Short mmCIF file of C-alpha atoms and ligand atoms in Angstrom, two decimals:
data_model
loop_
_atom_site.label_atom_id
_atom_site.label_comp_id
_atom_site.label_asym_id
_atom_site.label_seq_id
_atom_site.Cartn_x
_atom_site.Cartn_y
_atom_site.Cartn_z
CA MET A 99 85.60 82.74 -166.34
CA ALA A 100 88.11 82.71 -169.40
CA VAL A 101 90.16 85.04 -167.63
CA ILE A 102 89.62 83.56 -164.14
CA ALA A 103 91.22 80.70 -166.21
CA ASP A 104 93.78 82.89 -167.16
CA ARG A 105 95.06 84.25 -163.81
CA CYS A 106 94.62 81.12 -161.29
CA LEU A 107 95.89 77.67 -162.98
CA GLU A 108 95.22 75.59 -160.16
CA VAL A 109 91.58 76.05 -160.74
CA GLN A 110 90.49 74.33 -163.62
CA VAL A 111 87.63 75.88 -166.04
CA THR A 112 84.02 74.48 -167.38
CA VAL A 113 82.14 76.54 -169.00
CA VAL A 114 79.34 74.62 -169.49
CA ASP A 115 75.86 75.24 -171.64
CA LEU A 116 72.83 73.62 -173.34
CA ASN A 117 73.43 74.87 -176.55
CA ALA A 118 75.87 72.48 -178.79
CA GLU A 119 76.03 75.55 -181.62
CA ARG A 120 77.29 77.38 -179.25
CA ILE A 121 79.70 75.59 -177.70
CA ALA A 122 81.25 73.98 -180.65
CA ALA A 123 81.67 77.86 -181.32
CA TRP A 124 83.90 78.25 -178.39
CA ASN A 125 86.44 76.19 -179.36
CA ASP A 126 86.38 76.50 -182.95
CA PRO A 127 89.70 76.04 -183.12
CA ASP A 128 89.47 79.74 -185.58
CA PHE A 129 89.29 82.00 -182.76
CA SER A 130 88.14 85.13 -184.86
CA LYS A 131 85.07 82.64 -185.05
CA LEU A 132 84.71 83.64 -181.02
CA PRO A 133 81.01 83.90 -180.70
CA VAL A 134 81.13 86.53 -179.05
CA TYR A 135 83.14 89.65 -180.24
CA GLU A 136 85.99 91.08 -177.25
CA PRO A 137 88.95 93.32 -178.14
CA GLY A 138 91.45 90.51 -176.59
CA LEU A 139 89.25 87.98 -175.93
CA ASP A 140 90.71 85.97 -177.85
CA GLY A 141 93.78 86.12 -176.88
CA VAL A 142 93.08 85.13 -173.34
CA VAL A 143 91.29 81.85 -174.38
CA ALA A 144 93.62 80.97 -177.14
CA ARG A 145 96.39 81.16 -173.75
CA ALA A 146 93.44 78.80 -171.58
CA ARG A 147 91.32 76.84 -173.84
CA GLY A 148 92.37 72.35 -173.49
CA ARG A 149 94.21 73.86 -170.58
CA ASN A 150 92.20 75.03 -167.59
CA LEU A 151 89.16 76.35 -169.91
CA HIS A 152 87.01 74.01 -171.27
CA PHE A 153 83.44 74.28 -173.14
CA SER A 154 80.97 71.83 -173.17
CA THR A 155 77.91 70.23 -172.94
CA ALA A 156 77.48 67.72 -169.79
CA VAL A 157 76.81 70.53 -167.62
CA ASP A 158 75.75 67.36 -164.76
CA GLU A 159 79.10 66.37 -165.26
CA ALA A 160 80.60 69.74 -164.86
CA ILE A 161 78.62 70.50 -161.93
CA GLY A 162 78.86 66.94 -159.79
CA GLU A 163 83.08 67.41 -160.23
CA ALA A 164 82.51 71.18 -159.53
CA ASP A 165 83.25 72.96 -156.15
CA MET A 166 81.97 76.40 -157.24
CA VAL A 167 79.45 76.91 -159.90
CA PHE A 168 78.63 80.33 -161.17
CA ILE A 169 75.82 80.63 -162.56
CA SER A 170 75.53 83.46 -165.30
CA VAL A 171 72.73 82.31 -167.62
CA ASN A 172 70.88 85.30 -169.22
CA THR A 173 68.03 87.40 -167.23
CA PRO A 174 65.96 89.39 -169.67
CA THR A 175 62.87 91.88 -169.16
CA LYS A 176 59.48 89.51 -168.60
CA THR A 177 57.39 90.11 -171.73
CA ARG A 178 54.15 88.55 -170.44
CA GLY A 179 52.25 87.73 -166.87
CA LEU A 180 52.91 88.97 -163.38
CA GLY A 181 55.50 92.04 -164.40
CA ALA A 182 55.57 91.80 -167.93
CA GLY A 183 58.41 94.58 -169.25
CA GLN A 184 60.00 95.11 -166.14
CA ALA A 185 60.12 92.62 -163.91
CA SER A 186 63.65 90.38 -165.15
CA ASP A 187 62.68 87.03 -165.73
CA LEU A 188 64.28 84.95 -163.60
CA LYS A 189 63.53 81.42 -165.62
CA TRP A 190 66.89 80.23 -166.41
CA VAL A 191 68.30 81.20 -163.03
CA GLU A 192 65.57 78.86 -161.70
CA ALA A 193 66.44 75.58 -164.09
CA SER A 194 70.13 76.35 -163.48
CA ALA A 195 69.54 76.18 -159.23
CA ARG A 196 67.94 73.34 -159.91
CA SER A 197 70.55 71.54 -162.56
CA VAL A 198 72.77 72.13 -160.21
CA ALA A 199 70.57 70.82 -157.06
CA ARG A 200 70.10 67.60 -159.40
CA ALA A 201 74.21 67.18 -159.92
CA ALA A 202 76.36 68.80 -157.05
CA ARG A 203 77.92 66.45 -155.35
CA GLY A 204 79.21 67.13 -151.16
CA HIS A 205 79.93 71.10 -150.84
CA THR A 206 79.32 73.24 -153.29
CA ILE A 207 79.64 76.60 -153.49
CA VAL A 208 76.93 78.47 -155.55
CA VAL A 209 78.16 82.42 -157.30
CA GLU A 210 74.80 84.50 -158.40
CA LYS A 211 76.87 85.97 -161.38
CA SER A 212 73.75 87.52 -163.58
CA THR A 213 72.44 90.12 -162.27
CA LEU A 214 69.45 89.45 -160.23
CA PRO A 215 66.70 91.91 -158.95
CA VAL A 216 67.49 92.49 -154.75
CA ARG A 217 66.35 88.72 -152.78
CA THR A 218 66.78 86.09 -154.83
CA ALA A 219 69.67 84.44 -154.08
CA GLU A 220 66.57 82.92 -151.63
CA VAL A 221 64.77 81.37 -154.49
CA ILE A 222 68.81 79.84 -154.91
CA GLN A 223 68.90 78.80 -151.29
CA LYS A 224 64.73 77.78 -151.10
CA ILE A 225 65.58 75.16 -154.33
CA LEU A 226 69.16 73.54 -153.08
CA ALA A 227 67.48 73.74 -149.73
CA ALA A 228 64.55 71.34 -151.29
CA ALA A 229 66.83 68.68 -152.97
CA THR A 230 68.61 68.12 -149.93
CA PRO A 231 65.64 67.55 -146.98
CA ASN A 232 68.27 65.20 -144.10
CA GLY A 233 71.41 66.83 -145.53
CA ASP A 234 72.31 63.35 -147.66
CA GLY A 235 76.15 64.27 -147.47
CA ARG A 236 75.33 66.95 -149.63
CA SER A 237 75.51 71.58 -148.67
CA PHE A 238 75.56 74.62 -150.70
CA SER A 239 76.21 78.30 -149.79
CA VAL A 240 75.39 80.78 -152.03
CA LEU A 241 76.70 84.08 -152.98
CA SER A 242 76.53 86.91 -155.03
CA ASN A 243 79.21 88.50 -157.52
CA PRO A 244 77.97 90.65 -159.95
CA GLU A 245 79.79 91.70 -162.57
CA PHE A 246 80.53 95.24 -163.52
CA LEU A 247 82.95 94.92 -166.89
CA ALA A 248 81.23 96.69 -169.08
CA GLU A 249 81.33 95.74 -173.17
CA GLY A 250 83.98 96.33 -175.24
CA THR A 251 86.74 96.95 -172.71
CA ALA A 252 85.70 94.11 -170.70
CA ILE A 253 89.05 92.02 -170.95
CA PRO A 254 90.64 95.76 -168.46
CA ASP A 255 87.76 96.08 -166.98
CA LEU A 256 88.47 91.81 -165.55
CA GLU A 257 92.19 91.83 -165.36
CA GLN A 258 92.35 95.55 -163.09
CA PRO A 259 88.62 95.74 -161.46
CA ASP A 260 87.84 98.72 -159.46
CA ARG A 261 85.81 96.67 -157.49
CA VAL A 262 85.33 92.92 -156.97
CA LEU A 263 82.19 92.51 -154.65
CA ILE A 264 81.38 89.53 -153.00
CA GLY A 265 78.00 89.38 -150.46
CA GLY A 266 76.98 86.18 -148.38
CA GLU A 267 76.53 84.72 -144.86
CA ASP A 268 78.91 81.99 -145.33
CA PRO A 269 82.32 82.91 -144.06
CA ALA A 270 84.41 80.68 -145.44
CA ALA A 271 82.16 80.85 -148.86
CA ILE A 272 83.60 84.09 -149.41
CA ALA A 273 86.42 83.82 -148.80
CA ALA A 274 87.31 81.03 -151.24
CA LEU A 275 85.95 83.07 -153.57
CA ALA A 276 88.14 85.89 -152.46
CA GLY A 277 91.09 83.60 -153.00
CA VAL A 278 90.21 82.96 -156.90
CA TYR A 279 90.46 87.16 -157.27
CA GLY A 280 93.04 87.27 -154.60
CA GLN A 281 94.69 85.64 -157.41
CA TRP A 282 95.21 89.02 -159.18
CA VAL A 283 92.79 91.28 -157.47
CA PRO A 284 94.71 93.24 -155.18
CA SER A 285 92.79 92.73 -151.28
CA ASP A 286 91.46 96.54 -150.82
CA ARG A 287 89.62 96.45 -154.23
CA ILE A 288 88.02 93.08 -153.04
CA LEU A 289 84.64 94.63 -151.09
CA THR A 290 82.28 91.96 -149.24
CA THR A 291 78.56 92.68 -148.17
CA ASN A 292 76.08 90.68 -147.45
CA LEU A 293 74.05 89.26 -150.01
CA TRP A 294 71.10 91.71 -150.66
CA SER A 295 73.10 94.50 -150.62
CA SER A 296 75.64 93.18 -153.09
CA GLU A 297 73.13 92.13 -155.50
CA LEU A 298 70.99 95.30 -155.10
CA SER A 299 74.78 96.98 -156.04
CA LYS A 300 74.56 96.19 -159.50
CA LEU A 301 70.71 97.52 -160.17
CA THR A 302 71.63 101.36 -158.52
CA ALA A 303 75.32 101.07 -159.79
CA ASN A 304 73.84 100.49 -163.83
CA ALA A 305 70.87 103.11 -162.28
CA PHE A 306 74.02 105.72 -161.07
CA LEU A 307 75.44 104.72 -164.47
CA ALA A 308 72.25 104.97 -167.23
CA GLN A 309 70.79 108.19 -165.16
CA ARG A 310 74.09 110.08 -165.20
CA ILE A 311 73.63 109.17 -169.69
CA SER A 312 70.47 110.60 -169.20
CA SER A 313 71.24 114.12 -167.41
CA ILE A 314 73.57 114.96 -170.24
CA ASN A 315 71.59 114.14 -172.76
CA GLY A 316 68.75 116.41 -171.16
CA ILE A 317 71.80 119.24 -171.73
CA ALA A 318 72.36 118.06 -174.85
CA ALA A 319 68.93 119.02 -175.68
CA PHE A 320 68.97 122.37 -173.71
CA CYS A 321 72.70 123.10 -175.05
CA GLU A 322 71.46 122.89 -178.56
CA ALA A 323 68.10 125.33 -177.89
CA THR A 324 70.70 127.61 -176.16
CA GLY A 325 73.64 128.03 -178.41
CA ALA A 326 75.55 126.25 -175.52
CA ASP A 327 77.74 123.52 -176.16
CA VAL A 328 77.58 120.57 -174.16
CA ARG A 329 81.08 119.49 -174.44
CA GLU A 330 82.27 122.68 -172.45
CA VAL A 331 79.83 121.18 -170.13
CA ALA A 332 80.54 118.44 -168.94
CA LYS A 333 84.39 119.43 -169.15
CA ALA A 334 83.11 121.74 -166.73
CA ILE A 335 81.46 120.21 -164.25
CA GLY A 336 83.37 117.21 -164.91
CA ALA A 337 86.17 118.66 -163.60
CA ASP A 338 84.20 119.07 -160.05
CA SER A 339 86.20 115.62 -157.94
CA ARG A 340 82.62 114.97 -156.77
CA ILE A 341 80.70 115.10 -160.39
CA GLY A 342 83.81 113.73 -162.44
CA PRO A 343 84.88 113.70 -166.15
CA LYS A 344 83.62 110.03 -167.42
CA PHE A 345 80.41 108.59 -168.63
CA LEU A 346 79.17 112.24 -169.35
CA GLN A 347 79.24 112.04 -173.71
CA ALA A 348 76.38 112.60 -175.01
CA GLY A 349 75.36 110.37 -178.14
CA PRO A 350 71.80 108.93 -179.40
CA GLY A 351 71.05 107.15 -175.97
CA PHE A 352 72.40 104.75 -173.60
CA GLY A 353 71.68 101.08 -175.22
CA GLY A 354 73.05 97.76 -174.22
CA SER A 355 72.13 95.36 -172.04
CA CYS A 356 71.43 96.05 -168.83
CA PHE A 357 70.74 99.65 -168.43
CA GLN A 358 67.24 99.79 -169.59
CA LYS A 359 66.48 96.29 -167.97
CA ASP A 360 68.30 97.19 -164.59
CA ILE A 361 66.27 100.56 -164.01
CA LEU A 362 62.83 98.78 -165.29
CA ASN A 363 63.77 96.25 -162.83
CA LEU A 364 64.61 98.86 -159.96
CA VAL A 365 61.52 100.51 -160.31
CA TYR A 366 59.26 97.16 -160.81
CA LEU A 367 60.71 96.21 -157.11
CA CYS A 368 59.88 99.99 -155.45
CA ARG A 369 56.83 99.64 -156.49
CA HIS A 370 56.42 95.70 -154.93
CA TYR A 371 57.36 96.97 -152.38
CA GLY A 372 55.25 100.51 -151.89
CA LEU A 373 58.08 103.29 -153.09
CA GLU A 374 56.16 104.61 -155.38
CA GLU A 375 58.20 108.10 -156.14
CA VAL A 376 61.31 106.35 -156.22
CA ALA A 377 59.65 104.41 -158.96
CA ALA A 378 58.82 107.26 -160.68
CA TYR A 379 62.50 109.47 -160.03
CA TRP A 380 64.50 106.28 -161.23
CA GLU A 381 61.05 105.48 -165.06
CA GLN A 382 61.94 108.29 -166.03
CA VAL A 383 65.52 108.29 -166.54
CA VAL A 384 64.54 105.89 -169.52
CA ALA A 385 61.54 107.67 -170.42
CA LEU A 386 63.68 111.02 -171.79
CA ASN A 387 66.08 107.71 -173.11
CA HIS A 388 63.73 107.44 -176.02
CA TRP A 389 62.62 110.77 -175.74
CA GLN A 390 66.78 111.42 -176.88
CA GLN A 391 66.55 108.85 -179.40
CA ARG A 392 62.98 109.33 -180.51
CA ARG A 393 63.92 113.53 -181.22
CA ILE A 394 67.42 112.35 -182.94
CA ALA A 395 65.07 110.41 -185.92
CA ARG A 396 62.82 113.62 -185.72
CA LEU A 397 65.13 116.16 -185.84
CA VAL A 398 66.53 114.32 -189.61
CA VAL A 399 63.17 114.36 -191.06
CA THR A 400 62.79 118.25 -189.83
CA ARG A 401 66.39 118.71 -191.76
CA LEU A 402 65.01 116.80 -194.29
CA PHE A 403 62.17 119.21 -195.18
CA GLY A 404 60.14 117.69 -193.50
CA THR A 405 60.28 114.17 -195.35
CA VAL A 406 62.72 111.54 -195.98
CA THR A 407 60.10 109.34 -198.02
CA GLY A 408 62.94 107.84 -200.60
CA LYS A 409 65.61 109.76 -199.71
CA ARG A 410 68.58 107.37 -199.07
CA ILE A 411 69.94 108.51 -195.47
CA GLY A 412 73.47 106.49 -193.91
CA VAL A 413 73.96 105.15 -190.99
CA LEU A 414 76.74 105.32 -189.50
CA GLY A 415 76.87 101.99 -186.39
CA PHE A 416 74.71 99.76 -185.98
CA ALA A 417 75.65 98.27 -182.62
CA PHE A 418 74.94 99.71 -179.57
CA LYS A 419 78.56 101.37 -178.56
CA ALA A 420 81.88 100.37 -180.50
CA ASP A 421 84.27 97.86 -180.57
CA THR A 422 81.46 95.27 -179.75
CA ASN A 423 79.05 93.91 -182.44
CA ASP A 424 75.84 93.74 -179.72
CA THR A 425 72.78 95.67 -180.57
CA ARG A 426 70.99 94.34 -177.40
CA GLU A 427 69.01 97.42 -177.20
CA SER A 428 71.09 99.64 -179.71
CA PRO A 429 69.79 103.46 -179.93
CA ALA A 430 70.73 102.69 -183.97
CA ILE A 431 67.45 99.88 -183.96
CA ARG A 432 64.32 102.73 -183.16
CA VAL A 433 65.49 105.81 -184.63
CA CYS A 434 65.98 103.60 -187.32
CA GLN A 435 62.34 101.91 -187.28
CA ASP A 436 61.33 105.62 -187.28
CA LEU A 437 62.94 106.28 -190.47
CA LEU A 438 62.12 103.83 -192.49
CA GLU A 439 58.53 104.05 -190.52
CA GLU A 440 59.04 107.33 -192.72
CA GLY A 441 59.80 105.89 -195.85
CA ALA A 442 63.75 106.23 -196.20
CA ILE A 443 66.22 103.97 -197.78
CA LEU A 444 68.97 103.33 -195.49
CA GLN A 445 72.05 102.51 -196.25
CA ILE A 446 73.78 101.38 -193.03
CA LEU A 447 77.69 100.22 -192.47
CA ASP A 448 78.92 98.88 -189.05
CA PRO A 449 82.43 97.16 -188.76
CA LYS A 450 80.09 93.83 -186.57
CA VAL A 451 76.90 93.44 -187.00
CA PRO A 452 76.38 91.00 -189.48
CA GLU A 453 72.90 91.60 -191.64
CA GLY A 454 70.88 88.81 -190.23
CA GLN A 455 70.92 90.50 -186.72
CA ILE A 456 70.25 93.44 -188.21
CA THR A 457 67.33 92.30 -189.98
CA ALA A 458 66.15 90.81 -186.80
CA ASP A 459 66.46 94.18 -184.84
CA LEU A 460 64.20 95.59 -187.62
CA GLY A 461 61.79 93.34 -187.73
CA GLN A 462 62.81 93.42 -191.93
CA PRO A 463 65.29 91.72 -194.04
CA ALA A 464 66.99 94.35 -196.39
CA GLY A 465 65.19 95.54 -199.36
CA THR A 466 64.60 98.18 -202.34
CA GLY A 467 62.53 100.93 -201.99
CA GLU A 468 60.71 103.37 -199.53
CA GLY A 469 61.01 102.11 -195.94
CA SER A 470 63.61 99.97 -196.97
CA TRP A 471 67.83 99.72 -196.28
CA GLN A 472 70.56 97.79 -196.99
CA GLN A 473 73.60 97.16 -195.02
CA VAL A 474 77.06 98.22 -197.22
CA ALA A 475 80.76 97.75 -196.51
CA ASP A 476 82.32 101.18 -196.43
CA VAL A 477 81.46 105.11 -196.12
CA GLN A 478 81.35 105.83 -199.79
CA GLN A 479 78.88 103.07 -200.52
CA ALA A 480 77.07 104.49 -196.80
CA ALA A 481 76.78 108.59 -198.77
CA SER A 482 76.82 107.09 -202.10
CA GLY A 483 73.42 108.90 -203.31
CA ALA A 484 72.14 110.43 -199.70
CA ASP A 485 71.14 113.69 -198.10
CA ALA A 486 72.24 112.17 -194.92
CA LEU A 487 74.63 110.30 -193.73
CA LEU A 488 73.54 109.86 -189.07
CA LEU A 489 76.49 108.53 -186.73
CA LEU A 490 74.72 106.20 -184.88
CA THR A 491 78.64 104.57 -182.95
CA GLU A 492 81.58 105.45 -182.02
CA TRP A 493 83.76 103.93 -184.28
CA GLN A 494 87.49 105.04 -184.45
CA GLN A 495 86.91 104.80 -188.23
CA PHE A 496 84.53 107.01 -188.59
CA ALA A 497 86.81 110.12 -187.05
CA GLY A 498 88.73 109.71 -189.51
CA ILE A 499 86.76 110.31 -193.02
CA ASP A 500 87.75 111.52 -196.33
CA TRP A 501 85.16 114.72 -196.61
CA PRO A 502 85.13 116.08 -199.75
CA GLU A 503 85.58 112.66 -200.78
CA VAL A 504 82.32 111.18 -199.52
CA ALA A 505 80.58 115.10 -200.12
CA ALA A 506 81.24 114.55 -203.41
CA VAL A 507 78.67 111.40 -203.71
CA MET A 508 76.05 112.65 -202.10
CA ARG A 509 73.13 114.65 -202.81
CA GLN A 510 72.67 117.57 -202.09
CA PRO A 511 72.21 119.67 -199.98
CA ALA A 512 73.78 117.53 -197.47
CA TRP A 513 73.43 116.78 -194.49
CA LEU A 514 76.11 114.59 -191.92
CA PHE A 515 73.73 114.54 -188.44
CA ASP A 516 76.49 113.52 -185.81
CA ALA A 517 74.99 112.48 -182.56
CA ARG A 518 78.10 111.61 -181.40
CA ALA A 519 80.10 114.12 -181.46
CA ARG A 520 82.66 111.08 -182.98
CA ALA A 521 83.85 112.88 -186.57
CA ASP A 522 85.85 115.94 -187.48
CA GLY A 523 82.28 118.76 -187.51
CA ALA A 524 85.24 121.24 -189.66
CA ALA A 525 86.28 118.75 -192.58
CA ALA A 526 82.53 118.09 -192.83
CA ARG A 527 81.92 121.46 -193.24
CA ALA A 528 84.20 122.53 -195.20
CA ALA A 529 83.79 119.78 -197.55
CA GLY A 530 80.03 121.53 -197.82
CA LEU A 531 77.71 119.94 -195.43
CA ASN A 532 75.84 120.90 -193.49
CA VAL A 533 76.26 119.63 -189.99
CA TRP A 534 74.35 118.89 -187.03
CA THR A 535 76.48 117.65 -183.94
CA VAL A 536 74.76 116.64 -180.89
CA GLY A 537 74.87 119.34 -177.79
CA GLU A 538 76.60 121.31 -179.56
CA GLY A 539 74.10 125.10 -179.41
C1 LIG B 1000 77.23 98.53 -168.51
C2 LIG B 1000 78.14 98.88 -167.03
O1 LIG B 1000 78.98 99.89 -167.60
C3 LIG B 1000 78.43 97.59 -166.33
O2 LIG B 1000 79.28 97.74 -165.44
C4 LIG B 1000 77.46 96.75 -166.59
O3 LIG B 1000 78.20 96.02 -166.00
C5 LIG B 1000 76.74 96.49 -166.97
O4 LIG B 1000 76.35 97.63 -168.42
P1 LIG B 1000 77.55 98.19 -170.82
O5 LIG B 1000 76.38 98.08 -171.49
O6 LIG B 1000 78.80 97.13 -171.40
O7 LIG B 1000 77.51 98.18 -169.80
O8 LIG B 1000 78.14 99.38 -171.83
P2 LIG B 1000 78.91 101.06 -171.39
O9 LIG B 1000 79.29 101.37 -171.44
O10 LIG B 1000 78.44 101.32 -169.88
O11 LIG B 1000 77.96 101.62 -172.51
C6 LIG B 1000 76.72 101.83 -172.03
C7 LIG B 1000 75.54 102.50 -172.63
O12 LIG B 1000 75.41 103.83 -172.97
C8 LIG B 1000 75.94 102.33 -174.23
O13 LIG B 1000 75.45 102.42 -175.44
C9 LIG B 1000 77.12 104.01 -174.77
O14 LIG B 1000 77.33 104.28 -176.03
C10 LIG B 1000 75.76 104.89 -174.00
N1 LIG B 1000 76.49 105.64 -173.00
C11 LIG B 1000 78.64 105.68 -172.28
C12 LIG B 1000 76.48 107.09 -173.85
O15 LIG B 1000 75.65 107.49 -173.74
N2 LIG B 1000 77.20 108.01 -172.80
C13 LIG B 1000 78.75 108.34 -171.82
O16 LIG B 1000 79.36 109.19 -171.91
C14 LIG B 1000 79.22 106.32 -171.56
#
């Protein structure tokens, strides 16, 4: 929404939320305090806020004034009831649709921006139709407009998208939304489809991307066993234009708010439609991802003579990828939990993730002794007295570690486990460390 406001000066954008604290944070005069860390976002908000970008808790008022409402609430995996563990929980989407049904005036275009199971638009349409039994001078058009941005590169992804996808049945509504994006996106990159194709394209794009990561992580393990190098293999296959070079980076498994949730949702829907083989196929992408995370914790324990009880391990990175403070489904969570379970003492370093978040993710506060963790401020502290450093997030700063300095404060024999192939492994070896790098045979 900030980028829309930035690019479309004639459009007034009001972001509303029931959470007053969150809205206050978006209105904070100190731009470093915005609730989301995303490179370049502060600059965009600084340009647009107060001009044509507003943050407010006056939900009904903003809906009443709007020509277009974007439903952008979260759709987490259901934790109980029918479809628990797989289906998306649509309660916030439904609540938003009911708010729109209550507060909208005149003709309102309702845009699904949240990632949703295919055929959710039907639910929204029904709620809106029920609120206007006799027309009463109000009408609605529902569009699907999934968001493909990735965290850490959200601003460039929005400013130069590969494509914008708009699904719908009402040509005037589609044209209106295409007109907004058309202010800065070339028209050949604005694709229009029917509603269901648009909804399903989002789930499918994430499933394909995640599948590439599980594929390369499976091959990484195979490389380690056979003396091949996964980066050489990735380069060789990526040169085939049919495969392409992107998203072939082996690592500790994918994290983030989307991939697992969307695949599980796809699996659930396939089963719902009786497509058991298709469901089982996609389910395996998630199964391999969990295996990769477990495999890394296990190999750390194995290399440290079969036990990490009471041993210090420095964990480099906790976010699910670099350039974000987001830890949702971060592979670091499962890997750290497994090591804590084994009795390790973790010294966790992440430049953006606050201690409270790590406490929530690991399910225990910082402490001391066996099976405990502490947050540290730099690599030197992470390494202090440690038998191993375990690199889990590819923050740029980890590429430039001064290995002789770090090795000097570790307990020998010491290890570097680089699950992202980010560190300078040769320099670490030269400084006397044992080095394991993902996918390196
Ligand atoms: C993803 C999709 O890319 C985006 O289009 C969608 O809108 C939301 O979900 P995001 O989760 O922000 O975006 O990050 P992404 O860059 O896709 O990375 C997801 C995970 O895969 C991260 O944990 C990342 O480290 C991992 N990854 C990515 C790899 O392990 N290897 C790769 O080659 C690429």
